[in-house]
XYZ file of C-alpha atoms in Angstrom:
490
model
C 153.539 128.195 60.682
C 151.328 125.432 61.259
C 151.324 123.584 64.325
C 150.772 119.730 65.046
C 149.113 118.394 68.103
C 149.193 115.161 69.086
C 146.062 114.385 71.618
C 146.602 112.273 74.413
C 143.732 110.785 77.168
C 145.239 109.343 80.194
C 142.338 107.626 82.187
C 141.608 105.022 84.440
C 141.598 102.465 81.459
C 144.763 102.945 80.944
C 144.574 104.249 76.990
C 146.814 106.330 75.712
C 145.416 106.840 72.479
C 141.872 108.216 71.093
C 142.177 105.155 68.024
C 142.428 102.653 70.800
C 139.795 104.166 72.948
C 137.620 104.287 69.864
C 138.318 100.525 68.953
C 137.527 99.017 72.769
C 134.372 101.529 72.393
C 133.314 99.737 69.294
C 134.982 96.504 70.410
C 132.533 96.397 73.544
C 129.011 97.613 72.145
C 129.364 94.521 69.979
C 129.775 92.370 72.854
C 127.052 94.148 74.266
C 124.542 93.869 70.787
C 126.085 90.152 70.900
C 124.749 89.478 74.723
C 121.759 91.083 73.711
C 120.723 88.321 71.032
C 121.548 85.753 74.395
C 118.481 84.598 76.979
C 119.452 83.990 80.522
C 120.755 80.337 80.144
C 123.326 81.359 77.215
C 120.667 79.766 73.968
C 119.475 82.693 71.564
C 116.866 84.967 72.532
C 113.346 83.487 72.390
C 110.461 85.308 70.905
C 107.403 83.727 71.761
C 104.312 85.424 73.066
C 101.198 85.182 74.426
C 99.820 84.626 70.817
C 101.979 82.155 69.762
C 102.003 80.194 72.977
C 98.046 80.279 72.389
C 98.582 79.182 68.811
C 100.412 76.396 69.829
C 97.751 75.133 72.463
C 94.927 75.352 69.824
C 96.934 73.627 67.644
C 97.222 70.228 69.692
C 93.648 70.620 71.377
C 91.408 71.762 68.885
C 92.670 68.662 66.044
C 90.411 66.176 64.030
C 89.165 64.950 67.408
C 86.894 67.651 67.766
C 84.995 66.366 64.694
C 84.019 63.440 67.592
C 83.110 64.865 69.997
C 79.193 64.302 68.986
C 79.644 61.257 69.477
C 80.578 61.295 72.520
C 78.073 63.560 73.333
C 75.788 60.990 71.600
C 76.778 58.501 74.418
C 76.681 60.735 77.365
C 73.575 62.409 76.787
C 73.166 66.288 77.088
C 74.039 66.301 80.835
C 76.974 64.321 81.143
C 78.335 65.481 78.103
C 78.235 68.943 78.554
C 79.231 68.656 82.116
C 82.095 66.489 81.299
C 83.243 69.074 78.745
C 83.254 72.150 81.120
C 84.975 69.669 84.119
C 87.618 68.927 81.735
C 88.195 72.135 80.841
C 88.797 73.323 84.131
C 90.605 70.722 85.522
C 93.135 71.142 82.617
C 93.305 74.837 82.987
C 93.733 74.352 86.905
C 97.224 71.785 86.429
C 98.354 73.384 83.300
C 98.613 76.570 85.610
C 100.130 74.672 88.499
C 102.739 73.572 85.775
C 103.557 76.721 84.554
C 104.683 77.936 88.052
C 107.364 74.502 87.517
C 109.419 75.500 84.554
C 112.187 78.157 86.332
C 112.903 75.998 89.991
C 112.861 77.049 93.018
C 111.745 80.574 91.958
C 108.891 80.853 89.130
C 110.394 83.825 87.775
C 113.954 83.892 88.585
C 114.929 80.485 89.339
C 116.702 77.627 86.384
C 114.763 76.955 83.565
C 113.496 73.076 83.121
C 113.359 72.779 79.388
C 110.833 69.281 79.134
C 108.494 68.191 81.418
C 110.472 65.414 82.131
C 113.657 67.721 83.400
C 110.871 69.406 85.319
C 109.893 66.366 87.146
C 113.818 65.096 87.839
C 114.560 68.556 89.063
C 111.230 68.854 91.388
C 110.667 64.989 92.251
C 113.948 63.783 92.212
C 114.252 60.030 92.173
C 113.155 57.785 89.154
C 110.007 59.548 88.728
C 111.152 61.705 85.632
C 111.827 58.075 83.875
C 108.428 57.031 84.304
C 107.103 60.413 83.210
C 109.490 60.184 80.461
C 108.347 56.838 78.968
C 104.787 57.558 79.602
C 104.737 61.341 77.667
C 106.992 60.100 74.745
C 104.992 56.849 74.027
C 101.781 59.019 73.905
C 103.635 61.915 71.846
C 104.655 59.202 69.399
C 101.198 57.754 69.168
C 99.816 61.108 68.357
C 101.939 60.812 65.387
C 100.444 57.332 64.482
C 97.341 58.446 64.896
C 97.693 61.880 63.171
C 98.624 59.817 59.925
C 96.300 57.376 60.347
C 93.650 60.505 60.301
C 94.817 62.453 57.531
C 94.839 59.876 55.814
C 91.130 59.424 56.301
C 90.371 62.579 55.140
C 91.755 62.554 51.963
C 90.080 59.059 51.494
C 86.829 61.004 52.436
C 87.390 63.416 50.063
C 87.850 60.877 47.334
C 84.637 59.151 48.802
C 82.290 62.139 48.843
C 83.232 62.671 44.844
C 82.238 59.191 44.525
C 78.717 59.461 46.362
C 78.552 62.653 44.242
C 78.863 60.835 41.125
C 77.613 57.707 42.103
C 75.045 58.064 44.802
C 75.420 57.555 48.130
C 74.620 53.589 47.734
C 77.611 52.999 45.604
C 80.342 50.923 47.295
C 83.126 53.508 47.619
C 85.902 51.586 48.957
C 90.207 53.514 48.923
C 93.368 52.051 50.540
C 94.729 54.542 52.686
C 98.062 53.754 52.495
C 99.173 55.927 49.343
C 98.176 59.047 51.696
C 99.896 57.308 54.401
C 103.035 57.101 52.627
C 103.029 60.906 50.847
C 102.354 62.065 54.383
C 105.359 60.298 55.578
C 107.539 61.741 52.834
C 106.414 65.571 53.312
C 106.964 65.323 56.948
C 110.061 64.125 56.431
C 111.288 67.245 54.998
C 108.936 69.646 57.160
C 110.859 67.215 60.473
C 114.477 68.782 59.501
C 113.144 72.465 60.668
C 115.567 73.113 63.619
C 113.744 73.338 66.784
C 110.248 73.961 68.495
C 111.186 77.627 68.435
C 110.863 77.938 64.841
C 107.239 76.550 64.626
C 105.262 79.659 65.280
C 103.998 80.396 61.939
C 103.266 76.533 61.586
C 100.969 76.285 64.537
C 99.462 79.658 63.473
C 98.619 78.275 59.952
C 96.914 74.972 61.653
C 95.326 77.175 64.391
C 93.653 78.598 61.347
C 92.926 75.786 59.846
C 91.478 73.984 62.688
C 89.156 76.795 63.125
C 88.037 76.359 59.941
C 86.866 72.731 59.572
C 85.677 72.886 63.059
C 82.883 75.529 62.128
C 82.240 73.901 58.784
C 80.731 70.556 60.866
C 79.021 73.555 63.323
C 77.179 75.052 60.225
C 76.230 71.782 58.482
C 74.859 70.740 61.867
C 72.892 74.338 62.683
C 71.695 74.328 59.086
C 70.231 70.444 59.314
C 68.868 71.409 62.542
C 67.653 74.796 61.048
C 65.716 72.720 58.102
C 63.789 70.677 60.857
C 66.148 67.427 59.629
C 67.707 66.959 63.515
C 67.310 63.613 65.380
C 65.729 62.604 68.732
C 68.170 63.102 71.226
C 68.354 61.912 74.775
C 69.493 63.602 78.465
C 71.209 60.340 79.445
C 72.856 58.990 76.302
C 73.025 56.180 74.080
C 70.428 54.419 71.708
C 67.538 52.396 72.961
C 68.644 49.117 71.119
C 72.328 49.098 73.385
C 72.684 46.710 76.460
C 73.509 47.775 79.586
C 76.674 46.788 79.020
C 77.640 48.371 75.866
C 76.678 51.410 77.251
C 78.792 51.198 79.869
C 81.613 50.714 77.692
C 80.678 53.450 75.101
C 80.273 55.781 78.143
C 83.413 55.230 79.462
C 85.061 55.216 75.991
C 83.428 59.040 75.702
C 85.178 60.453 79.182
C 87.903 59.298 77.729
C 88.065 60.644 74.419
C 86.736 64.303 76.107
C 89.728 64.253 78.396
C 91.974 63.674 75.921
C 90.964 66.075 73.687
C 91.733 68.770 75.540
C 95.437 67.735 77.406
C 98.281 69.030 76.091
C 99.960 69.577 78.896
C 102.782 66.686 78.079
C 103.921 69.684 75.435
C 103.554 72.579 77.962
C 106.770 73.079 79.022
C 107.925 73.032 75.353
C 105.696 75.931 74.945
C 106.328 78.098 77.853
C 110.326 77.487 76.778
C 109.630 79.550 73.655
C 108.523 82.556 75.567
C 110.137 85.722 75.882
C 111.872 86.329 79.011
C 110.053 89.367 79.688
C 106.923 89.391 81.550
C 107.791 85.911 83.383
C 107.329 83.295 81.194
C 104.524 81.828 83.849
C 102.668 84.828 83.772
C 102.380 85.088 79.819
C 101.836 80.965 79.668
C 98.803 81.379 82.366
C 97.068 83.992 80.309
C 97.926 81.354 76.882
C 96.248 78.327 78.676
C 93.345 80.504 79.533
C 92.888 81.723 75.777
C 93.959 77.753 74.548
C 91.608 76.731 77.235
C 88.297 79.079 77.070
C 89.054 78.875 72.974
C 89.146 74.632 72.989
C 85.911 74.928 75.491
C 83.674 77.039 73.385
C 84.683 75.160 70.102
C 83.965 71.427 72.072
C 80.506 72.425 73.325
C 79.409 73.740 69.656
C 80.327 70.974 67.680
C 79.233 68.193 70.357
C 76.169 69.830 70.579
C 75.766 71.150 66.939
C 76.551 67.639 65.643
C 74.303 65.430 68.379
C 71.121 67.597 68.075
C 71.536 66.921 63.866
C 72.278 63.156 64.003
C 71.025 61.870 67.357
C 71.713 58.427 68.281
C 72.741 57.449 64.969
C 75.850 60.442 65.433
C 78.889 58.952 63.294
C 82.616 59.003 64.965
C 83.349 62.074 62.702
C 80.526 64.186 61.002
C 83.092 65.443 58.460
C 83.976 61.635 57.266
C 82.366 59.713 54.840
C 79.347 58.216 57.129
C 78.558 61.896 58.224
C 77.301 64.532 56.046
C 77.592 64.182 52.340
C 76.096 67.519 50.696
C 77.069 70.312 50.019
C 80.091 68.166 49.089
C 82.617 71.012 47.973
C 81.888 72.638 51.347
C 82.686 68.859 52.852
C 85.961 68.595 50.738
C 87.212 71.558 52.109
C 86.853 71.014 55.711
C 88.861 67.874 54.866
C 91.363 69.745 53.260
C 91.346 72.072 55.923
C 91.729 68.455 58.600
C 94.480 67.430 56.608
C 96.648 71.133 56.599
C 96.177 71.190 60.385
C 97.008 67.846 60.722
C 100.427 68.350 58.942
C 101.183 71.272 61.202
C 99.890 68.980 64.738
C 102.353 66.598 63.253
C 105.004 68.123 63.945
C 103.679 70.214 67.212
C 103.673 66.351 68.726
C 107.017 64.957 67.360
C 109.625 68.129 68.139
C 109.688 67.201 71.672
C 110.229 63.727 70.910
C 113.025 65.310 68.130
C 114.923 67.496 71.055
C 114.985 64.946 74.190
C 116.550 62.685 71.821
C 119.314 65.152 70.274
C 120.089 66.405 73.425
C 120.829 62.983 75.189
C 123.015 61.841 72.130
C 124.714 65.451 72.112
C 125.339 65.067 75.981
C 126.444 61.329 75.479
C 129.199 61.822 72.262
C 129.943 65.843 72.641
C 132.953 65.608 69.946
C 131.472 63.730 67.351
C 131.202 65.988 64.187
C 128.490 63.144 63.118
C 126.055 64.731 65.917
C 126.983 68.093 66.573
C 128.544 70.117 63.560
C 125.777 71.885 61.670
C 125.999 72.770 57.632
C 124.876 75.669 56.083
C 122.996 75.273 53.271
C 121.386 77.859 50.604
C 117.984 76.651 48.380
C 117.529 79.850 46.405
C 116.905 83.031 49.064
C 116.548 80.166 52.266
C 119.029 79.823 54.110
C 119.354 76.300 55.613
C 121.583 74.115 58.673
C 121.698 70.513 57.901
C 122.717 67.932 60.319
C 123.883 64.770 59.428
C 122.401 62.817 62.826
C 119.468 64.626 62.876
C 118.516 64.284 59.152
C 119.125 60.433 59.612
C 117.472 60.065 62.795
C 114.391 62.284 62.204
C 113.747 60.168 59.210
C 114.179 56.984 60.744
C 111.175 58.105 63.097
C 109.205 59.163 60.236
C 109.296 56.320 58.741
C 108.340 54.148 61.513
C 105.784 55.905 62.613
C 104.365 55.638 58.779
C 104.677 52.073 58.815
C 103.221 51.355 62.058
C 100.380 53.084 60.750
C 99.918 51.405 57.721
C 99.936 48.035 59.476
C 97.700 48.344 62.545
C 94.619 51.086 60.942
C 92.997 50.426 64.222
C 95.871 52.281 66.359
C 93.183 54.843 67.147
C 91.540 52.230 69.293
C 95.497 51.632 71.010
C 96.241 55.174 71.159
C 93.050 55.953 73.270
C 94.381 53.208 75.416
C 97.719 55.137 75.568
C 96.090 58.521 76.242
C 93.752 56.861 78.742
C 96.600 55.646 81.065
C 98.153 58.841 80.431
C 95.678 61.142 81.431
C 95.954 60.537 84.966
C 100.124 60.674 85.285
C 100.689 63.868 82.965
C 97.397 66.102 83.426
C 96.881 65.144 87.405
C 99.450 63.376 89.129
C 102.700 65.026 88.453
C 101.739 68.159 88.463
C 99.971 67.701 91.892
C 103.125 66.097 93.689
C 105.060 68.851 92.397
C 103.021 71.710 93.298
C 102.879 69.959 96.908
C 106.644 69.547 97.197
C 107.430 73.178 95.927
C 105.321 74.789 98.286
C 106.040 72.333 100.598
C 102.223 71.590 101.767
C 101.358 69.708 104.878
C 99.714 66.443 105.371
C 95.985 66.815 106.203
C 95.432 70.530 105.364
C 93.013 71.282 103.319
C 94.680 72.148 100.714
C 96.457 68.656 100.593
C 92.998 66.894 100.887
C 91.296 68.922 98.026
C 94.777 68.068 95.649
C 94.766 64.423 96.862
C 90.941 64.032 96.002
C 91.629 65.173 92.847
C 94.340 62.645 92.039
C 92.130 60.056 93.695
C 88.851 61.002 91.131
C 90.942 61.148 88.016
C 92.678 58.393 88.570
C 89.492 56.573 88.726
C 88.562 58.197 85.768
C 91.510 57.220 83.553
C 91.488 53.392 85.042
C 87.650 53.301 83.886
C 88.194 54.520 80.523
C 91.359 52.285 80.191
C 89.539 49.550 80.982
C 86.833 50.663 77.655
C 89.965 51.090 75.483
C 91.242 47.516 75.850
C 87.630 46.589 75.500
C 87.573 48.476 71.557
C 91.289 47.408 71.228
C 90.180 43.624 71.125
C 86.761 44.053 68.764
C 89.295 45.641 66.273
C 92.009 43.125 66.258
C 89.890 40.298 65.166
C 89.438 42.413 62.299
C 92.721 43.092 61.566
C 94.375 42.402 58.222
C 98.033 44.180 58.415
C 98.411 46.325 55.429
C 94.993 45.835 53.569
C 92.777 48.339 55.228
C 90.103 50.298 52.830
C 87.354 52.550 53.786
């Protein structure tokens, strides 16, 4: 006869039943698998490494600007420039480091995470400070933007301009609006401005990291080769060209420290950075090792093509050796590192603007919680992609594209403004905050050493940044008076 059991487990649970015991089993490894897709601070799991924290940094650093550098160099002279380039470098890596140590407060490792410099600042300052820091690293994000238009832009206008030369000779008067570019710019970062978040940006920066790479050593090896061929210029230790005035050296000198410290500070977008790392090693550890790699990566690149490109032209260096005034053969070679400009540039685009994107969206999301409007997100499918659209930030992130288009359609000489911008900002984001901070989280004493070598180096900098300001307003006013709003050619 057969017999039926009925199993029963009695525990300290409480079940009575194997099913139910099975269900809570299954029931709480999902939880668990759940939690395990969670970070620390309740937002999903980030992913970022050293690599694509490096990415990132040679993404904003090593841009267009590098391309300019001979110039500079070209006003400096051999020993100024080159020191200026390696002081830079270090000073950068020194306060990017000191930052890093900011983003979890009190403790670097387990404290809260700060997810913008600015919250950084409120939470280690205190006061108004974090408004000031605020306004100052959003005005200069947001003419980045300007000035990453206005520069793409250029290159596809030099690309148009070396055919001409090509076909025409270089005497031919080879004159494009930039505007059109201007304009189809706007309307493809429009779309690439609905991705999500910073977090979702790696292969992006990786692409322009790439790319950046590329045009950079195309302007090295047209400069080695003229130099090479025996074609390189007279160059100078102390810079600038015999026919200048005292004065106008001062200026152009002053306008070169400036453009070499601002090539290299990204530090307003640190913090954005390090908040994409994974949680294990310590996100300060891993970001350390990235600004070294950014850093010693950015360094090696700057010295090449300042020195590459001021040993080929000399005195007569142009402000970009990849544009229209600089080389012009081989000319498919030339095309293609302003193809390769105008790829990174789309990608440094947005690099710049997602900050600006996420301080915004979460001070609206904090201010109207319930509103559907700002806060419900709609999935979308285009084919195999998978897609969230939301309504405020597809209205809103457009908005911002669009201005920044149109700004830089009317005022073409916003490079001259936004090295005014980046000037005054120097100082603040790369020095000053990141000093104070580092002195009230460790808590360091008047008149230690310590304090005197941090406050000397606020006190130098400063200097540094007024000086250059001062050379910025100075170019500012010779381009206004040629200012005609919407009718600039090259």
């Amino acid at each position: 006869m057969a017999m039926k059991y009925e199993l029963t487990i009695i525990g300290k649970d409480g079940f009575n039943n194997i099913e139910e015991l099975f269900l809570r089993m299954v029931e709480s490894q999902v939880v668990e698998n759940e939690g395990s897709l969670l970070d620390d601070d309740g937002k999903s799991k980030r992913t970022g490494t050293v690599w694509t924290a490096s990415a990132h940094i040679i993404t904003t650093v090593v841009g267009a600007g590098v391309l300019s550098l001979a110039w500079a160099m070209a006003q400096l002279g051999w020993i100024i420039g080159i020191f200026s380039i390696l002081l830079f470098a270090c000073v950068t890596l020194y306060t990017s480091n000191l930052l890093a140590d900011c983003y979890r407060s009190p403790d670097p490792v387990t404290g809260k995470r700060n997810y913008t410099y600015m919250e950084v600042v409120k939470t280690i300052l205190g006061g108004k400070m974090y408004v000031l820091c605020g306004v100052v690293q959003y005005s200069v994000l947001a003419g980045a933007a300007i000035g990453y238009t206005i520069t793409t832009s250029k290159s596809v206008v030099a690309i148009q301009k070396i055919y001409c030369f090509h076909k025409k000779g270089t005497d031919a008067p080879c004159r494009f609006s930039n505007n059109p570019y201007m304009i189809g710019l706007g309307i493809f970062e429009i779309f690439l401005s609905q991705i999500p978040n910073f977090h979702k940006l790696s292969w992006l920066s990786i692409l322009a990291a790439i790319m950046s790479f590329g045009y950079a050593f195309i302007g090295i090896g047209l400069s080695l080769a003229t130099i090479i061929q025996g074609k390189g210029k007279i160059t100078y230790l102390i810079g600038g060209s015999k026919g200048q005035s005292s004065v106008d050296k001062m200026w152009s000198m002053l306008i070169s420290l400036g453009n070499v410290a601002l090539a290299g500070a990204y530090i307003q977008i640190a913090i954005d950075i390090q908040d994409t790392l994974k949680q294990t090693p310590p996100e300060n550890k891993v970001m350390k090792m990235a600004n070294k790699i950014g850093i010693l990566t950015m360094t090696i690149i700057f010295l090449l093509c300042a020195c590459s490109g001021y040993a080929a032209f000399g005195s007569d260096t142009p402000g970009s050796i990849l544009m229209s005034s600089g080389f012009k053969e081989p000319y498919w070679l030339i095309d293609t590192g302003n193809i390769f400009i105008v790829v990174h540039l789309l990608g440094a685009y947005q690099v710049v603007v997602q900050p600006i994107f996420r301080i915004v969206e979460i001070l609206v999301s904090q201010r109207w919680p319930s509103s559907s409007f700002i806060t419900r997100e709609y999935p979308m499918r285009i084919g195999k992609i998978k897609l969230c659209i939301n309504f405020f930030r597809l209205v809103w992130r457009t908005m911002f594209v669009v201005m920044v288009t149109v700004l830089a359609m009317a005022m073409p000489f916003f490079n001259e403004m936004l090295a005014l911008l980046g000037a005054l900002s120097f100082w603040p984001l790369v020095i000053y905050f990141p000093v104070e901070m580092v002195i009230a989280k460790q808590n360091i004493k008047k008149r230690t050493i310590q304090w005197f070598w941090l406050q000397t180096l606020n006190l130098v900098f400063m200097l540094v940044s007024l000086g250059a300001a001062c050379a910025a307003v100075y170019g500012l006013n010779q381009a206004v008076r040629k200012y005609k709003p919407f009718m600039y050619k090259e």
